[in-house]
Amino acid sequence: MAFFSKNPIEPVPDVETKVWACENEECSCWMRADYSLQETPACPICKSKMTQEIRMLPELK
């Protein structure tokens, strides 16, 4: 059984979000700063240093 809704899904707005991004150019790992458990985390993938950035990401509620 399929469900079809006539109501369009509202788009999720993008907001400026602080993230931690890996400094290693070969690694594309990043994480939202709000969900980091450490003050200055190391990359969970390659263990390199991470720096803070601002990215436009969908808002989480």
PDB file of C-alpha atoms in Angstrom:
ATOM      1  CA  MET A   1       0.000   0.000   0.000  1.00  0.00           C
ATOM      2  CA  ALA A   2       1.397   3.403  -0.937  1.00  0.00           C
ATOM      3  CA  PHE A   3       0.715   6.706   0.788  1.00  0.00           C
ATOM      4  CA  PHE A   4       0.460   9.901  -1.213  1.00  0.00           C
ATOM      5  CA  SER A   5       0.146  13.274   0.450  1.00  0.00           C
ATOM      6  CA  LYS A   6      -1.284  16.302  -1.284  1.00  0.00           C
ATOM      7  CA  ASN A   7       0.520  18.574   1.175  1.00  0.00           C
ATOM      8  CA  PRO A   8       3.934  19.638  -0.106  1.00  0.00           C
ATOM      9  CA  ILE A   9       6.879  19.029   2.234  1.00  0.00           C
ATOM     10  CA  GLU A  10       8.252  22.295   3.569  1.00  0.00           C
ATOM     11  CA  PRO A  11      11.916  22.797   2.703  1.00  0.00           C
ATOM     12  CA  VAL A  12      14.293  22.874   5.657  1.00  0.00           C
ATOM     13  CA  PRO A  13      16.074  26.253   5.760  1.00  0.00           C
ATOM     14  CA  ASP A  14      19.869  26.392   5.754  1.00  0.00           C
ATOM     15  CA  VAL A  15      21.450  28.268   8.657  1.00  0.00           C
ATOM     16  CA  GLU A  16      25.009  29.276   9.523  1.00  0.00           C
ATOM     17  CA  THR A  17      26.369  26.432  11.657  1.00  0.00           C
ATOM     18  CA  LYS A  18      29.680  26.087  13.494  1.00  0.00           C
ATOM     19  CA  VAL A  19      31.478  22.892  12.499  1.00  0.00           C
ATOM     20  CA  TRP A  20      34.800  21.210  13.156  1.00  0.00           C
ATOM     21  CA  ALA A  21      36.558  20.299   9.888  1.00  0.00           C
ATOM     22  CA  CYS A  22      39.602  18.091   9.469  1.00  0.00           C
ATOM     23  CA  GLU A  23      42.773  19.952   8.406  1.00  0.00           C
ATOM     24  CA  ASN A  24      44.058  16.941   6.430  1.00  0.00           C
ATOM     25  CA  GLU A  25      43.313  17.716   2.757  1.00  0.00           C
ATOM     26  CA  GLU A  26      42.904  14.011   1.966  1.00  0.00           C
ATOM     27  CA  CYS A  27      40.182  13.649   4.616  1.00  0.00           C
ATOM     28  CA  SER A  28      36.708  15.141   4.191  1.00  0.00           C
ATOM     29  CA  CYS A  29      35.521  14.550   7.759  1.00  0.00           C
ATOM     30  CA  TRP A  30      33.580  17.280   9.594  1.00  0.00           C
ATOM     31  CA  MET A  31      31.103  17.447  12.480  1.00  0.00           C
ATOM     32  CA  ARG A  32      28.711  19.974  13.948  1.00  0.00           C
ATOM     33  CA  ALA A  33      30.350  21.779  16.869  1.00  0.00           C
ATOM     34  CA  ASP A  34      27.180  21.394  18.958  1.00  0.00           C
ATOM     35  CA  TYR A  35      27.566  17.603  18.872  1.00  0.00           C
ATOM     36  CA  SER A  36      31.271  17.456  19.685  1.00  0.00           C
ATOM     37  CA  LEU A  37      32.060  16.009  23.101  1.00  0.00           C
ATOM     38  CA  GLN A  38      35.527  17.596  23.301  1.00  0.00           C
ATOM     39  CA  GLU A  39      36.566  21.242  23.415  1.00  0.00           C
ATOM     40  CA  THR A  40      39.029  20.767  20.523  1.00  0.00           C
ATOM     41  CA  PRO A  41      38.421  17.356  18.925  1.00  0.00           C
ATOM     42  CA  ALA A  42      40.773  15.278  16.820  1.00  0.00           C
ATOM     43  CA  CYS A  43      39.465  13.836  13.562  1.00  0.00           C
ATOM     44  CA  PRO A  44      37.705  10.528  14.291  1.00  0.00           C
ATOM     45  CA  ILE A  45      38.759   9.182  10.876  1.00  0.00           C
ATOM     46  CA  CYS A  46      42.457  10.107  10.497  1.00  0.00           C
ATOM     47  CA  LYS A  47      43.268  11.556  13.968  1.00  0.00           C
ATOM     48  CA  SER A  48      44.454  14.879  12.452  1.00  0.00           C
ATOM     49  CA  LYS A  49      43.826  18.281  14.006  1.00  0.00           C
ATOM     50  CA  MET A  50      40.437  19.913  13.374  1.00  0.00           C
ATOM     51  CA  THR A  51      39.607  23.613  12.985  1.00  0.00           C
ATOM     52  CA  GLN A  52      36.340  25.483  13.413  1.00  0.00           C
ATOM     53  CA  GLU A  53      34.467  26.715  10.355  1.00  0.00           C
ATOM     54  CA  ILE A  54      31.056  28.149   9.552  1.00  0.00           C
ATOM     55  CA  ARG A  55      28.959  26.240   6.989  1.00  0.00           C
ATOM     56  CA  MET A  56      25.463  26.640   5.644  1.00  0.00           C
ATOM     57  CA  LEU A  57      23.669  23.474   6.749  1.00  0.00           C
ATOM     58  CA  PRO A  58      20.035  22.415   7.134  1.00  0.00           C
ATOM     59  CA  GLU A  59      18.612  23.472  10.487  1.00  0.00           C
ATOM     60  CA  LEU A  60      18.194  20.684  13.038  1.00  0.00           C
ATOM     61  CA  LYS A  61      15.355  20.954  15.500  1.00  0.00           C
TER      62      LYS A  61
END
